[in-house]
CSV table of C-alpha atoms in Angstrom, one decimal:
chain,number,residue,atom,x,y,z
A,1,MET,CA,114.8,151.8,70.0
A,2,PRO,CA,116.0,148.0,69.4
A,3,LYS,CA,113.3,145.7,68.3
A,4,GLY,CA,112.6,143.1,71.3
A,5,LEU,CA,111.9,139.5,70.3
A,6,LEU,CA,108.2,138.5,70.4
A,7,SER,CA,107.7,134.5,71.0
A,8,ILE,CA,104.1,133.0,70.7
A,9,VAL,CA,102.9,130.0,72.9
A,10,VAL,CA,100.0,128.1,72.5
A,11,GLY,CA,99.1,124.7,74.1
A,12,ASN,CA,96.4,122.5,74.6
A,13,THR,CA,95.8,122.4,78.2
A,14,PRO,CA,97.1,125.3,80.9
A,15,ALA,CA,99.8,123.4,82.1
A,16,ALA,CA,101.2,122.4,78.8
A,17,ARG,CA,100.8,126.2,78.1
A,18,GLY,CA,102.6,126.9,81.0
A,19,LEU,CA,105.5,124.6,81.1
A,20,VAL,CA,106.4,126.4,77.6
A,21,VAL,CA,106.2,129.6,79.1
A,22,ASP,CA,108.3,128.5,82.0
A,23,GLN,CA,111.1,127.2,79.8
A,24,LEU,CA,111.2,130.4,78.1
A,25,VAL,CA,111.7,132.5,81.2
A,26,ARG,CA,114.0,130.2,82.4
A,27,ALA,CA,116.2,130.8,79.5
A,28,ALA,CA,115.1,134.2,79.1
A,29,PRO,CA,114.9,135.6,82.8
A,30,ARG,CA,114.3,139.5,81.8
A,31,ALA,CA,111.2,138.0,79.3
A,32,VAL,CA,108.2,139.9,80.3
A,33,VAL,CA,104.8,137.6,80.1
A,34,LEU,CA,101.5,138.8,78.6
A,35,SER,CA,99.1,136.1,79.3
A,36,ALA,CA,96.0,136.5,77.1
A,37,SER,CA,92.6,134.5,77.2
A,38,VAL,CA,90.0,135.1,74.5
A,39,HIS,CA,86.4,134.0,75.3
A,40,CYS,CA,84.6,133.8,72.5
A,41,ARG,CA,80.7,134.5,72.5
A,42,ASP,CA,77.9,133.3,69.5
A,43,SER,CA,78.2,137.3,68.0
A,44,GLY,CA,79.9,140.1,68.3
A,45,TYR,CA,83.2,140.6,70.0
A,46,PRO,CA,85.2,138.8,72.5
A,47,VAL,CA,85.9,139.3,75.8
A,48,VAL,CA,89.6,139.6,76.5
A,49,GLN,CA,91.4,139.2,79.4
A,50,ARG,CA,95.4,140.0,79.7
A,51,PHE,CA,97.8,139.4,82.6
A,52,VAL,CA,101.0,140.9,82.5
A,53,THR,CA,104.2,139.6,84.7
A,54,GLY,CA,108.0,139.6,84.1
A,55,ALA,CA,111.0,141.8,84.9
A,56,GLY,CA,110.4,145.2,85.3
A,57,VAL,CA,106.5,144.9,86.1
A,58,SER,CA,106.1,146.5,89.7
A,59,GLN,CA,103.3,144.0,89.8
A,60,PRO,CA,101.0,141.6,87.9
A,61,MET,CA,98.5,144.0,86.1
A,62,PRO,CA,95.2,142.4,85.4
A,63,ARG,CA,93.0,143.9,82.6
A,64,ALA,CA,89.8,142.8,80.8
A,65,ALA,CA,88.0,144.2,78.0
A,66,THR,CA,85.4,143.5,74.8
A,67,GLY,CA,86.4,144.2,71.6
A,68,ASN,CA,88.8,142.9,68.7
A,69,PRO,CA,91.6,140.9,70.3
A,70,VAL,CA,93.9,141.5,67.3
A,71,VAL,CA,93.2,145.3,68.4
A,72,ILE,CA,93.8,145.2,72.3
A,73,LEU,CA,96.4,142.9,71.8
A,74,ARG,CA,98.3,145.2,69.4
A,75,GLN,CA,97.9,148.4,71.9
A,76,ASP,CA,99.4,146.0,74.7
A,77,LEU,CA,102.5,144.8,72.7
A,78,LEU,CA,103.2,148.1,71.8
A,79,ALA,CA,102.7,149.9,75.5
A,80,LEU,CA,104.8,147.1,77.0
A,81,ARG,CA,107.9,147.8,74.4
A,82,ARG,CA,107.7,151.6,75.0
A,83,THR,CA,107.4,151.4,78.8
A,84,VAL,CA,109.4,148.5,80.0
A,85,ASP,CA,112.7,147.8,79.7
A,86,ALA,CA,112.5,144.1,78.1
A,87,PRO,CA,114.3,142.8,75.3
A,88,HIS,CA,111.7,139.7,75.1
A,89,ILE,CA,108.3,139.6,75.4
A,90,VAL,CA,106.3,136.3,75.9
A,91,LEU,CA,102.4,136.6,74.4
A,92,ALA,CA,100.7,133.4,75.8
A,93,LEU,CA,97.5,132.6,73.8
A,94,SER,CA,94.5,130.7,74.9
A,95,ASP,CA,92.6,128.1,72.3
A,96,ASP,CA,90.0,130.5,71.6
A,97,LEU,CA,92.1,131.3,68.6
A,98,ASP,CA,92.9,130.5,65.0
A,99,LEU,CA,96.2,130.9,65.5
A,100,LEU,CA,97.9,131.5,61.7
A,101,PRO,CA,95.0,133.9,60.4
A,102,PHE,CA,95.2,135.4,63.8
A,103,LEU,CA,99.1,136.1,64.0
A,104,VAL,CA,98.8,137.4,60.4
A,105,GLU,CA,96.2,140.1,61.4
A,106,LEU,CA,98.1,140.6,64.4
A,107,TRP,CA,101.2,141.6,62.5
A,108,ARG,CA,99.2,143.3,58.9
A,109,PRO,CA,100.3,147.0,59.1
A,110,ARG,CA,97.5,149.3,59.6
A,111,ILE,CA,97.5,152.9,57.9
A,112,GLY,CA,97.7,155.7,60.9
A,113,ALA,CA,98.8,153.1,63.2
A,114,SER,CA,101.9,151.8,64.6
A,115,ALA,CA,103.2,148.3,63.2
A,116,LEU,CA,104.2,145.4,65.5
A,117,GLY,CA,106.9,144.7,63.0
A,118,ASP,CA,108.9,148.0,63.8
A,119,TYR,CA,109.0,147.2,67.2
A,120,TYR,CA,109.5,143.4,67.2
A,121,ALA,CA,111.3,140.7,65.6
A,122,PRO,CA,108.9,137.5,65.7
A,123,ALA,CA,110.4,134.0,67.3
A,124,PRO,CA,109.2,130.7,66.5
A,125,VAL,CA,105.8,129.8,67.8
A,126,LEU,CA,105.9,127.3,70.2
A,127,ALA,CA,103.1,125.0,71.4
A,128,GLY,CA,103.0,122.7,74.2
A,129,ILE,CA,101.2,119.6,74.1
A,130,ASP,CA,100.1,117.2,76.7
A,131,SER,CA,99.8,113.8,75.2
A,132,ALA,CA,96.8,112.3,76.9
A,133,ALA,CA,94.7,115.5,76.2
A,134,PHE,CA,96.1,115.6,72.8
A,135,LEU,CA,94.7,111.9,71.9
A,136,ALA,CA,91.3,112.7,73.4
A,137,GLU,CA,90.9,115.8,71.3
A,138,LEU,CA,91.6,114.3,67.8
A,139,GLY,CA,89.1,111.6,68.8
A,140,CYS,CA,86.6,114.0,69.3
A,141,VAL,CA,84.4,115.3,66.5
A,142,HIS,CA,80.8,115.7,68.2
A,143,ARG,CA,81.6,118.9,69.6
A,144,ALA,CA,82.5,122.1,67.7
A,145,ALA,CA,83.7,125.2,69.0
A,146,ARG,CA,83.9,128.6,66.7
A,147,LEU,CA,87.5,130.5,67.0
A,148,TRP,CA,88.2,134.2,66.5
A,149,ASP,CA,90.4,134.4,63.1
A,150,GLY,CA,91.8,138.2,63.5
A,151,THR,CA,88.6,139.5,61.9
A,152,ASP,CA,85.7,137.2,63.0
A,153,HIS,CA,84.5,134.3,64.3
A,154,THR,CA,85.4,130.9,62.3
A,155,SER,CA,83.1,128.4,61.1
A,156,ALA,CA,82.4,125.5,63.8
A,157,LEU,CA,85.4,123.6,64.4
A,158,THR,CA,85.7,120.2,65.7
A,159,GLN,CA,88.1,119.7,68.6
A,160,ALA,CA,89.8,117.3,66.3
A,161,GLU,CA,90.5,120.0,63.8
A,162,ILE,CA,91.2,122.4,66.4
A,163,ALA,CA,93.8,120.3,67.8
A,164,ALA,CA,95.6,119.4,64.5
A,165,ARG,CA,95.5,123.1,63.3
A,166,ARG,CA,97.6,123.9,66.8
A,167,VAL,CA,100.3,121.6,65.8
A,168,GLU,CA,100.8,122.5,62.6
A,169,ALA,CA,100.9,126.1,63.1
A,170,ALA,CA,103.7,126.2,65.4
A,171,ASP,CA,107.4,126.1,64.5
A,172,GLY,CA,108.5,124.4,67.6
A,173,LEU,CA,106.6,121.4,69.5
A,174,ILE,CA,107.0,120.9,73.4
A,175,VAL,CA,105.7,117.4,75.0
A,176,PRO,CA,106.3,117.0,78.4
A,177,ARG,CA,107.9,114.2,79.4
A,178,SER,CA,105.8,111.5,81.6
A,179,PRO,CA,107.2,110.4,84.7
A,180,ASP,CA,106.0,107.0,84.0
A,181,SER,CA,109.0,105.2,81.8
A,182,ALA,CA,106.2,102.9,80.9
A,183,ASP,CA,103.6,105.4,79.3
A,184,ARG,CA,104.2,105.4,76.0
A,185,ARG,CA,101.5,108.0,75.0
A,186,ALA,CA,104.1,111.1,74.8
A,187,GLY,CA,106.3,108.8,72.2
A,188,GLY,CA,103.4,108.1,70.1
A,189,VAL,CA,102.1,111.6,70.5
A,190,ALA,CA,105.5,112.8,69.7
A,191,VAL,CA,105.6,110.8,66.3
A,192,LEU,CA,102.0,111.7,65.2
A,193,ALA,CA,103.4,115.4,65.7
A,194,ARG,CA,106.5,115.2,63.7
A,195,HIS,CA,104.0,113.7,61.1
A,196,LEU,CA,101.8,116.2,61.1
A,197,ASN,CA,104.5,119.1,61.1
A,198,PRO,CA,107.6,117.6,59.7
A,199,SER,CA,109.2,121.0,59.6
A,200,ALA,CA,108.7,122.1,63.5
A,201,THR,CA,111.5,121.1,65.8
A,202,LEU,CA,110.4,118.4,68.7
A,203,VAL,CA,111.3,119.1,72.0
A,204,ASN,CA,110.5,116.4,75.0
A,205,ALA,CA,110.8,118.7,78.5
A,206,SER,CA,110.5,118.0,82.0
A,207,ARG,CA,108.7,120.0,84.3
A,208,GLN,CA,111.5,120.4,86.5
A,209,PRO,CA,114.3,122.3,85.2
A,210,GLU,CA,117.2,119.7,84.2
A,211,PRO,CA,121.1,120.8,83.3
A,212,GLY,CA,121.9,120.3,79.7
A,213,ARG,CA,117.8,120.0,78.6
A,214,GLU,CA,117.6,123.6,77.6
A,215,LEU,CA,115.3,125.2,75.0
A,216,PRO,CA,117.1,124.9,71.4
A,217,PRO,CA,119.1,128.1,70.7
A,218,SER,CA,116.9,128.8,67.5
A,219,PHE,CA,113.7,129.2,69.7
A,220,LEU,CA,115.4,132.3,71.3
A,221,ARG,CA,116.3,134.1,68.0
A,222,PRO,CA,114.1,135.6,65.5
A,223,ALA,CA,112.6,133.6,62.8
A,224,PRO,CA,113.1,135.0,59.3
A,225,ASP,CA,110.3,135.8,56.9
A,226,ALA,CA,108.0,134.7,59.7
A,227,PRO,CA,104.9,136.8,58.8
A,228,GLU,CA,105.1,135.9,55.0
A,229,GLU,CA,105.4,132.0,56.2
A,230,TRP,CA,102.3,132.6,58.3
A,231,ARG,CA,100.4,133.6,55.3
A,232,ALA,CA,101.8,131.2,52.9
A,233,ARG,CA,100.6,128.5,55.1
A,234,LEU,CA,97.1,129.8,54.7
A,235,GLU,CA,96.8,129.3,51.0
A,236,PRO,CA,94.4,127.0,49.5
A,237,VAL,CA,97.5,125.3,47.2
A,238,ASN,CA,100.1,124.4,48.6
A,239,ALA,CA,102.7,121.8,47.6
A,240,SER,CA,102.9,118.7,50.1
A,241,HIS,CA,105.3,118.1,52.5
A,242,SER,CA,108.0,115.6,52.6
A,243,CYS,CA,106.8,112.7,55.0
A,244,PRO,CA,109.2,111.2,57.9
A,245,ALA,CA,109.4,107.7,57.7
A,246,ALA,CA,106.9,105.3,59.6
A,247,ASP,CA,107.4,104.7,63.3
A,248,GLN,CA,105.4,103.0,65.7
A,249,GLY,CA,102.5,102.4,63.1
A,250,VAL,CA,102.1,105.9,62.4
A,251,SER,CA,102.8,106.9,58.5
A,252,SER,CA,102.3,109.2,55.8
A,253,VAL,CA,101.3,109.0,52.3
A,254,VAL,CA,101.0,111.6,50.1
A,255,TRP,CA,98.6,111.3,47.1
A,256,GLN,CA,99.4,113.9,43.4
A,257,THR,CA,97.5,113.5,40.1
A,258,ARG,CA,97.1,116.0,37.8
A,259,ARG,CA,93.6,114.7,36.2
A,260,PRO,CA,90.4,115.9,37.5
A,261,LEU,CA,88.2,113.5,39.9
A,262,ASN,CA,84.5,112.3,39.3
A,263,PRO,CA,83.0,113.5,42.7
A,264,GLU,CA,80.5,110.5,42.4
A,265,ARG,CA,83.2,107.6,42.4
A,266,LEU,CA,85.0,109.9,44.6
A,267,ALA,CA,82.2,109.8,47.2
A,268,ASP,CA,82.0,106.2,46.6
A,269,ALA,CA,86.1,105.6,47.4
A,270,LEU,CA,85.7,107.6,51.0
A,271,PRO,CA,85.4,104.4,53.1
A,272,THR,CA,88.2,103.0,51.8
A,273,VAL,CA,90.4,106.0,51.5
A,274,MET,CA,89.8,107.6,54.8
A,275,ALA,CA,90.5,103.8,56.7
A,276,GLY,CA,92.9,104.2,59.5
A,277,VAL,CA,93.6,108.2,58.8
A,278,VAL,CA,93.9,110.5,61.5
A,279,ARG,CA,94.9,113.6,59.7
A,280,SER,CA,94.6,114.5,56.0
A,281,ARG,CA,94.9,117.9,54.4
A,282,GLY,CA,95.2,119.0,50.4
A,283,HIS,CA,93.3,120.3,47.4
A,284,LEU,CA,91.4,118.6,44.7
A,285,TRP,CA,90.7,119.1,41.2
A,286,LEU,CA,86.9,118.1,40.9
A,287,SER,CA,85.3,117.9,37.8
A,288,SER,CA,82.0,119.1,39.1
A,289,LYS,CA,83.8,122.4,39.8
A,290,PRO,CA,86.6,122.8,36.9
A,291,GLU,CA,87.1,126.5,38.1
A,292,ALA,CA,87.4,126.1,41.9
A,293,VAL,CA,90.0,124.9,44.7
A,294,VAL,CA,88.2,122.6,46.6
A,295,THR,CA,90.2,122.2,49.9
A,296,TRP,CA,90.1,118.8,51.6
A,297,ARG,CA,90.6,118.4,55.5
A,298,SER,CA,89.8,115.8,57.7
A,299,ALA,CA,91.0,115.7,61.5
A,300,GLY,CA,89.5,112.2,63.2
A,301,ALA,CA,86.4,111.3,61.7
A,302,HIS,CA,85.1,114.1,60.4
A,303,LEU,CA,85.6,115.0,56.7
A,304,GLU,CA,85.4,118.6,55.2
A,305,LEU,CA,85.5,119.7,51.5
A,306,ARG,CA,85.0,123.1,51.0
A,307,GLU,CA,85.4,125.6,47.6
A,308,ALA,CA,88.0,128.1,48.7
A,309,ASP,CA,89.1,129.7,45.9
A,310,ARG,CA,89.7,130.1,41.8
A,311,TRP,CA,92.5,128.5,39.9
A,312,LEU,CA,94.7,130.9,38.8
A,313,GLU,CA,94.2,131.5,34.9
A,314,SER,CA,97.1,133.2,32.9
A,315,ALA,CA,94.9,135.7,31.7
A,316,THR,CA,93.5,136.7,35.5
A,317,GLU,CA,96.3,139.4,36.2
A,318,SER,CA,94.7,140.4,39.2
A,319,ALA,CA,94.5,137.0,40.8
A,320,TRP,CA,98.1,136.8,40.3
A,321,ARG,CA,99.0,139.8,42.0
A,322,THR,CA,97.3,139.4,45.0
A,323,ALA,CA,98.2,135.8,45.4
A,324,SER,CA,101.4,135.3,47.7
A,325,PRO,CA,104.8,134.9,46.4
A,326,GLN,CA,104.8,131.0,47.5
A,327,ARG,CA,101.2,130.7,45.4
A,328,ARG,CA,102.8,132.4,42.4
A,329,THR,CA,106.4,130.4,42.6
A,330,MET,CA,104.2,126.9,42.7
A,331,ALA,CA,102.0,127.6,40.2
A,332,SER,CA,105.0,128.4,37.8
A,333,TRP,CA,106.5,125.4,38.8
A,334,PHE,CA,103.2,122.9,38.0
A,335,TRP,CA,102.3,124.7,35.3
A,336,HIS,CA,100.4,123.0,32.6
A,337,ASP,CA,99.8,124.6,29.0
A,338,CYS,CA,96.1,123.2,29.0
A,339,TYR,CA,95.3,123.1,32.8
A,340,GLY,CA,97.0,125.6,34.4
A,341,GLU,CA,97.9,125.0,38.1
A,342,ARG,CA,95.1,122.6,38.3
A,343,ARG,CA,96.2,119.4,40.3
A,344,ASN,CA,94.9,117.3,43.4
A,345,ASP,CA,97.5,116.8,46.1
A,346,ILE,CA,96.9,115.4,49.5
A,347,VAL,CA,98.7,113.9,52.5
A,348,PHE,CA,96.9,111.2,54.3
A,349,THR,CA,98.4,110.8,58.0
A,350,GLY,CA,97.2,107.9,60.3
A,351,THR,CA,97.9,104.3,61.5
A,352,ASP,CA,98.8,101.2,59.7
A,353,LEU,CA,97.7,103.2,56.2
A,354,ASP,CA,97.7,100.7,53.2
A,355,ARG,CA,99.3,103.1,50.7
A,356,ASP,CA,98.5,100.8,47.4
A,357,ARG,CA,95.0,100.3,48.7
A,358,LEU,CA,94.7,104.0,49.4
A,359,CYS,CA,96.2,105.6,46.5
A,360,SER,CA,94.3,102.9,44.2
A,361,ALA,CA,91.1,103.9,45.6
A,362,LEU,CA,91.8,107.8,44.7
A,363,ASP,CA,93.1,106.7,41.4
A,364,ALA,CA,90.1,104.5,40.3
A,365,ALA,CA,88.0,107.9,40.8
A,366,LEU,CA,89.7,110.1,38.2
A,367,LEU,CA,88.3,110.8,35.1
A,368,SER,CA,88.6,108.2,32.3
A,369,ASP,CA,90.3,109.3,28.8
A,370,ALA,CA,86.8,109.0,27.6
A,371,GLU,CA,85.4,111.5,30.4
A,372,LEU,CA,88.5,113.4,30.0
A,373,SER,CA,87.5,114.1,26.1
A,374,LEU,CA,84.0,115.9,27.0
A,375,GLY,CA,86.0,119.0,28.4
A,376,SER,CA,84.6,121.1,31.1
A,377,ASP,CA,81.0,120.9,29.6
A,378,GLY,CA,80.6,117.2,29.4
A,379,TRP,CA,82.0,117.3,32.8
A,380,ALA,CA,79.4,119.8,34.5
A,381,ASP,CA,76.7,117.0,34.2
A,382,PHE,CA,78.3,114.5,36.2
A,383,PRO,CA,76.4,113.9,39.7
A,384,ASP,CA,78.2,115.7,42.1
A,385,PRO,CA,76.9,113.9,45.9
A,386,LEU,CA,79.6,116.2,47.2
A,387,LEU,CA,79.2,119.7,46.5
A,388,GLY,CA,76.7,120.1,44.4
A,389,ASP,CA,73.0,119.9,44.9
A,390,LEU,CA,71.0,117.8,47.3
A,391,PRO,CA,68.6,115.7,45.4
A,392,ARG,CA,65.1,116.8,46.2
């Protein structure tokens, strides 16, 4: 049996997600759509509702079950490939999933079970982005949700973080075109999305069919090495991406150094650093945590620093074996005989960012030559209001 094509579709509103599905079905009339709605609870497995329709399906098939969404959807997809003569399956997913880790887990082969990779070739991941809803989400840091990441519930994520992750996980971004030509939100959101995910293909789409405005052909073809790319994007140590040119006041600033940060001075610099920042991502080398990769992630007004991994060391063969090929390649590229792969690398995206002011504030938080000479034993004595013990 030849492999089918599997398209993954998400959206920040049902209408935006439906627009992408409609566009795909219009381009591939024989496609079968599997819509999945995952309802997470505080504990235990989520409730998974599925609805199947399309070519070869005699009638819409609604189903509901409580269990691991990965297992349930894998079984559905394998059953569809075996029983429905459809070369293209569109899997439309709800917002209760942390998309990238979920896809990694969905695609991971299991001992004694059929692998999706034997039956499907993944197409680019597509996300529909409603402009008004996206701007509202980026400003929402007072409400949080726990998503399903493929194995368990995530920690609580703000709506702003969820919105940013959705854009960053996609290979194609479809922004509905506003019927009001004077509405500049769609253009501004498109610019912001391009900065958050410069590698994604951006499409402005109408809710009505328009001749000559079909989806790019690449959206209907297999995405080379997609599962490996999903895993690589989840690595806590990543190289910063190239940044598009500033547009409509939106710009991105990359900050990179090979010297550890003083956590107390970094905490003092945060008000200056975060002024105007809408989204920032990267990793830190904190002097108080010399062995730990500290991830930096902000969305809206919420900033999270977290110990996420250990830096690779030349003598830790097991860690090198478990790291992704991309991580090993970057570690070799950035390797320093004394510091190994340790470095700071953060991308800031926002409106009217002052690059010099932002970078100067961060540079001032780096260890001085005198502090650096103390070594990691001396650094341990530096106060750490960010990740250290809270004062009593």
